[in-house]
Short mmCIF file of C-alpha atoms in Angstrom, two decimals:
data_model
loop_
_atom_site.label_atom_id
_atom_site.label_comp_id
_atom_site.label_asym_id
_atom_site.label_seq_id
_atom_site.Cartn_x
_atom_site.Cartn_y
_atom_site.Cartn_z
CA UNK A 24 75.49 -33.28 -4.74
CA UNK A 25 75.64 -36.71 -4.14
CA UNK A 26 72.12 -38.27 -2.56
CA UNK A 27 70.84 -41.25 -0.70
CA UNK A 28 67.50 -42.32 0.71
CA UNK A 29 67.54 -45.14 3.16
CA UNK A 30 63.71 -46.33 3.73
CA UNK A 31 63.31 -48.24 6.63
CA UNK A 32 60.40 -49.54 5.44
CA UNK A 33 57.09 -48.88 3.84
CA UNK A 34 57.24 -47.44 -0.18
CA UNK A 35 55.27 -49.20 -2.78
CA UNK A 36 55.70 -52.41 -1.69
CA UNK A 37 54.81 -52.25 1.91
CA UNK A 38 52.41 -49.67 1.88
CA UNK A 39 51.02 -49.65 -1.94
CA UNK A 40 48.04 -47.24 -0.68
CA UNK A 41 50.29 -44.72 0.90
CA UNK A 42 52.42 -42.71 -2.00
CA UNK A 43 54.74 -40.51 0.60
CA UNK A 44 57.82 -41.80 0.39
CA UNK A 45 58.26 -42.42 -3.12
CA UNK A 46 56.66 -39.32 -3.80
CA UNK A 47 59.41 -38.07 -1.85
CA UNK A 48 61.93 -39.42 -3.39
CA UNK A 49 60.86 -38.47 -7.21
CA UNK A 50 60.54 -34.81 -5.62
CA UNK A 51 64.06 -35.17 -4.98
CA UNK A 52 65.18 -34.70 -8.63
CA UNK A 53 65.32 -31.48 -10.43
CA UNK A 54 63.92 -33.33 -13.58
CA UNK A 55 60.39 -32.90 -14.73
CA UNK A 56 59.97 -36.33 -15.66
CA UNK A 57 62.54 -38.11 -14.12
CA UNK A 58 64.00 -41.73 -15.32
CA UNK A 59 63.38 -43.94 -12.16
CA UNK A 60 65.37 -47.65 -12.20
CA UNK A 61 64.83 -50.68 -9.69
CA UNK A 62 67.07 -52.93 -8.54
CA UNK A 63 65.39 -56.25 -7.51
CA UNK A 64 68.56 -58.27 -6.44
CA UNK A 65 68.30 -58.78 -2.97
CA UNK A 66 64.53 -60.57 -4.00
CA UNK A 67 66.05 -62.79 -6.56
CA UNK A 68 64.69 -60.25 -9.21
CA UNK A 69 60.65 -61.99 -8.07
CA UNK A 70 58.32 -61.09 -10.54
CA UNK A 71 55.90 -59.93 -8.10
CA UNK A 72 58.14 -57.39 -6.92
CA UNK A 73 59.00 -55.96 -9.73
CA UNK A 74 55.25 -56.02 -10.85
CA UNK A 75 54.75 -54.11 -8.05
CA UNK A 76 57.05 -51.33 -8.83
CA UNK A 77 55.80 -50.56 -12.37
CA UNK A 78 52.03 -51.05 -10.80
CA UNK A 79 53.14 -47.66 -9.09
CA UNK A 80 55.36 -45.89 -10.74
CA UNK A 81 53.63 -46.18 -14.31
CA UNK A 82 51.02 -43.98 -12.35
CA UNK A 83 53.66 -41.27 -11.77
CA UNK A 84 55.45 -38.36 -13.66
CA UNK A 85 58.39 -40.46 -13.95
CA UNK A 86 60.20 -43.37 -16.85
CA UNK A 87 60.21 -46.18 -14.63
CA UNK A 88 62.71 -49.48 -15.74
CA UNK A 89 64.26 -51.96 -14.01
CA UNK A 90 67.38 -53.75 -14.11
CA UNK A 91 67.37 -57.83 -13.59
CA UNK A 92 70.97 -59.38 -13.54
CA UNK A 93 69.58 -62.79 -13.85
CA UNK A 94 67.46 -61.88 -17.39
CA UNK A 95 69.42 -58.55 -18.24
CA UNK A 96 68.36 -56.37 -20.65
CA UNK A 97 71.79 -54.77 -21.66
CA UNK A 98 75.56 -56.00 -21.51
CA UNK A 99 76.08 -52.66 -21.37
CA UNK A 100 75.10 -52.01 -17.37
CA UNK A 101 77.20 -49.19 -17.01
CA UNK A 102 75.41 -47.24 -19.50
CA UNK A 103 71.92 -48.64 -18.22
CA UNK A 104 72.09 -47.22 -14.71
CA UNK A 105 73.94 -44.05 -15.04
CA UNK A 106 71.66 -42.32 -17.43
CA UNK A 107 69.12 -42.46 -14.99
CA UNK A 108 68.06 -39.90 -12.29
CA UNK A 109 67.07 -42.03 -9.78
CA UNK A 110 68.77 -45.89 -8.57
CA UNK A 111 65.76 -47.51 -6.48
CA UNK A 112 66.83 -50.33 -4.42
CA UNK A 113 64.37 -53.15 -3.37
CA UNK A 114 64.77 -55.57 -0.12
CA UNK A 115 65.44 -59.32 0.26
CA UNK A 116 68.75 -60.66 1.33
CA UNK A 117 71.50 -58.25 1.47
CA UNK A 118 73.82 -61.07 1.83
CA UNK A 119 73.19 -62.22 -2.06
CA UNK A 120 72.43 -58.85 -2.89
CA UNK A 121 76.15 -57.91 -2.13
CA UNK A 122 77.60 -60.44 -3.75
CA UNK A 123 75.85 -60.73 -7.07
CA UNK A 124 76.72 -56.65 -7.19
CA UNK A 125 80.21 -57.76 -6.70
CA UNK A 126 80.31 -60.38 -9.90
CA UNK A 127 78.32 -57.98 -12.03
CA UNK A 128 80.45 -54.47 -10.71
CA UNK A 129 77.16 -53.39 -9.97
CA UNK A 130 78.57 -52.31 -6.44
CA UNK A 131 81.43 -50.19 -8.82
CA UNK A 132 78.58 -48.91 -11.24
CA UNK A 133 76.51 -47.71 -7.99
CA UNK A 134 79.68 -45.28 -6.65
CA UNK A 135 79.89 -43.82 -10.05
CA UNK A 136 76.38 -43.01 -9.58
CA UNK A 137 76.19 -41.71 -6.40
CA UNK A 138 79.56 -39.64 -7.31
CA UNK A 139 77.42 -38.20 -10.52
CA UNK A 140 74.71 -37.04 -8.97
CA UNK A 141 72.02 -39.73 -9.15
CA UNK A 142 69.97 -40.77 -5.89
CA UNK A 143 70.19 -43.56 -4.51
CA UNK A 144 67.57 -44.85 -3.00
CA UNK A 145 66.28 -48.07 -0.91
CA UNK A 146 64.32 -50.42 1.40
CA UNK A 147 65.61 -52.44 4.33
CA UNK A 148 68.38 -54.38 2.22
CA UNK A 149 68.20 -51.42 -0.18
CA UNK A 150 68.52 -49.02 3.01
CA UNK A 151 71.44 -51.52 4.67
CA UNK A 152 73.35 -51.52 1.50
CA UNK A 153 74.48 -47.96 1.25
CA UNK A 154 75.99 -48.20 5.10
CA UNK A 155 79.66 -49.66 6.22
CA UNK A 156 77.53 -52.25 8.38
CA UNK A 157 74.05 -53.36 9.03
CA UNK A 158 71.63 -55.52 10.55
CA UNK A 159 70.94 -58.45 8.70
CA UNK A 160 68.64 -61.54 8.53
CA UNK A 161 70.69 -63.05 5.58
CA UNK A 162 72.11 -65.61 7.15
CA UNK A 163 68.57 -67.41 8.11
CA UNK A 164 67.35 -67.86 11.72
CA UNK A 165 69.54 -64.35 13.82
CA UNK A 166 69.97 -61.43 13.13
CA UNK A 167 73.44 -60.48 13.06
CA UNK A 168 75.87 -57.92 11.37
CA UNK A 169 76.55 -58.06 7.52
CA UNK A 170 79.61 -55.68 6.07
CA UNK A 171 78.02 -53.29 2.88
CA UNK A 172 79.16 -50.89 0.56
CA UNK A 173 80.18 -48.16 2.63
CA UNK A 174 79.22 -44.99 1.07
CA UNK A 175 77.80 -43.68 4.10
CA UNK A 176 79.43 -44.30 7.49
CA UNK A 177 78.93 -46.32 10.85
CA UNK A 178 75.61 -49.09 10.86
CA UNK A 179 71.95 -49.47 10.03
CA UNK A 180 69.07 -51.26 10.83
CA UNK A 181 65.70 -50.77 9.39
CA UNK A 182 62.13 -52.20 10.44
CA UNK A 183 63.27 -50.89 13.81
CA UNK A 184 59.22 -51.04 14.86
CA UNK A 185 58.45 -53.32 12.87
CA UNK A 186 60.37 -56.79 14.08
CA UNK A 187 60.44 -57.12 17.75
CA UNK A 188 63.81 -58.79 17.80
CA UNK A 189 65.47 -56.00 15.51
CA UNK A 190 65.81 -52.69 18.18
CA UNK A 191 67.40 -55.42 21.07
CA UNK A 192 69.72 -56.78 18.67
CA UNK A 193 71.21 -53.54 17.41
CA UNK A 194 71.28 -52.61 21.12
CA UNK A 195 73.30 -55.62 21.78
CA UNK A 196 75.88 -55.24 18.73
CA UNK A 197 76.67 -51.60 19.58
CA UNK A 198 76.68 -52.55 23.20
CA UNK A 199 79.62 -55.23 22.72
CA UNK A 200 81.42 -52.85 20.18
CA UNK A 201 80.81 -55.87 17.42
CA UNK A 202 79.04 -53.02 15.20
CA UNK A 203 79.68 -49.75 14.91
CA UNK A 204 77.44 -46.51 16.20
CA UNK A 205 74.79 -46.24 13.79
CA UNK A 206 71.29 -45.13 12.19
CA UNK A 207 67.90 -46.90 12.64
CA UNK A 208 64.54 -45.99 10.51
CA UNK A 209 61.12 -47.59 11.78
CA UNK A 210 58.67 -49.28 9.16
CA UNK A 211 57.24 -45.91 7.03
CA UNK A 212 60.09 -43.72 8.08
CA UNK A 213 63.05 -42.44 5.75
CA UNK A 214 66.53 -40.63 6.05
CA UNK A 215 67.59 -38.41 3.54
CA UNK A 216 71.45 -38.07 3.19
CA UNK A 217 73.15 -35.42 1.32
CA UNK A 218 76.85 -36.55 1.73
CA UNK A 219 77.49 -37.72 4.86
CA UNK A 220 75.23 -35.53 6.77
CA UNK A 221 71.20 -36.31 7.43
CA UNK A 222 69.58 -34.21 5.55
CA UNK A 223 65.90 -34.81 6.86
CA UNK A 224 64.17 -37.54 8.26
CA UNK A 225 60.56 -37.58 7.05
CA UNK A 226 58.02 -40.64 6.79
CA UNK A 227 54.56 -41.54 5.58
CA UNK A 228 53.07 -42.79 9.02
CA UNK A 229 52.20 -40.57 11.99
CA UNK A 230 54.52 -42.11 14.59
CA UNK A 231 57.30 -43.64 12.69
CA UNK A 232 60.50 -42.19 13.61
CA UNK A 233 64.51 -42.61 12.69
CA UNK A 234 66.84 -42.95 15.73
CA UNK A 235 70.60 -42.54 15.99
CA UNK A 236 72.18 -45.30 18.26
CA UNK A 237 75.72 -44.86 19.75
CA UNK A 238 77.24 -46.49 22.90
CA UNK A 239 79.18 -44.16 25.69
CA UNK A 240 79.36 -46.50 28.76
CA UNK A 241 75.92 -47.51 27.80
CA UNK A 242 73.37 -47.34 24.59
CA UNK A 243 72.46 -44.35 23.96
CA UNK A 244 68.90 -44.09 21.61
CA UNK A 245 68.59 -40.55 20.35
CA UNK A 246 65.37 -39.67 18.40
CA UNK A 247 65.58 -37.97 15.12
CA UNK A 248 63.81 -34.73 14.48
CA UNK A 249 61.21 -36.44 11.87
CA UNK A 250 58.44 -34.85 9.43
CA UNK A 251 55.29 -36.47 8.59
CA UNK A 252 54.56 -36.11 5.62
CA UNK A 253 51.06 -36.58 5.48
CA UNK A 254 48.13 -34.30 7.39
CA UNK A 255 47.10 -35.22 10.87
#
């Protein structure tokens, strides 16, 4: 059953006081104790980040590592990422994210995954990545469209709530058929693919909500059935 989480935001680097998601996503496994690795690319591999991870995860029933391709702990990558149970992407610039994958065959390593079973799993370039097309600030001052990996089909953009320039711009892409139909995911709000098909949409704020976006004459916004996954 091959898995992938696309965060839109939020997780333990946007909301370190709020658990939800990544609890979510360690629920996901059938492991009891399952072996949980980060991939800091798109941030350059920053320290902070990756602090950041362990900070959290060290607290959880999990083995949490990480994987840095510019100090790597293994020339043996392959090995590295596909004993684990769970491939957690962090977010940065897809753009360099992409290509450093490409060099390393980290992109090649990552299908072998997702076709073994592991989940995949990710924030904003780490949700982008996984998608045939997304919605990018790589390229410095606009945001425009960025070609990814393609495991799961049409667009994304996440911080849909969260960047007022992000929902018009997505709008405008579909709108002039330069970017395919697609999925969006608000800051705190996730969607779970099993396959090709949504799964669930759940998130760790009240009102955060995932969207699917098409164009038929004109943009059509649909909202996705979503679970909180907290207690109001």
């Amino acid at each position: 059953m091959r898995q992938i989480i696309a965060l839109g935001g939020g997780g333990f680097s946007m909301e370190p006081e709020n658990p939800l998601l990544d609890s979510y996503i360690l629920q996901q496994s059938n492991k009891l104790k399952p072996k949980v690795c980060f991939l800091p690319t798109a941030s350059g591999d920053a320290d902070g980040y990756i602090s950041n991870f362990y900070r959290f995860f060290e607290l959880q029933n999990c083995e949490p590592s990480h994987l840095s391709l510019f100090r790597p702990c293994t020339r043996d990558l392959e090995g590295f990422l596909l004993e684990k149970d769970i491939i957690y992407v962090g977010g940065g610039n897809t753009k360099n994210l992409l290509v450093l994958w490409e060099e390393w065959g980290i992109d090649v390593i990552l299908r072998k995954a997702w076709d073994a079973g592991i989940i995949l799993a990710g924030i904003s370039a780490g949700s982008i990545c996984w998608f045939e097309e997304g919605l990018t600030d790589s390229y410095g001052d606009e945001l425009e469209l960025i070609k990814a990996l393609g495991f799961l089909k049409g667009s994304n953009s996440p911080h849909y709530d969260g960047e007022a320039d992000r929902r018009p711009a997505f709008h405008r892409l579909i709108e002039t058929g330069k970017m395919q139909s697609g999925i969006a995911a608000d800051d705190g709000a996730a969607v779970h693919f099993i396959e090709q098909d949504i799964h669930k949409v759940i998130s760790s704020r009240p009102n955060a909500k995932a969207y699917r976006v098409s164009f038929d004459g004109k943009v059509i916004e649909s909202e996705l059935e979503t679970k909180y996954l907290g207690t109001n």
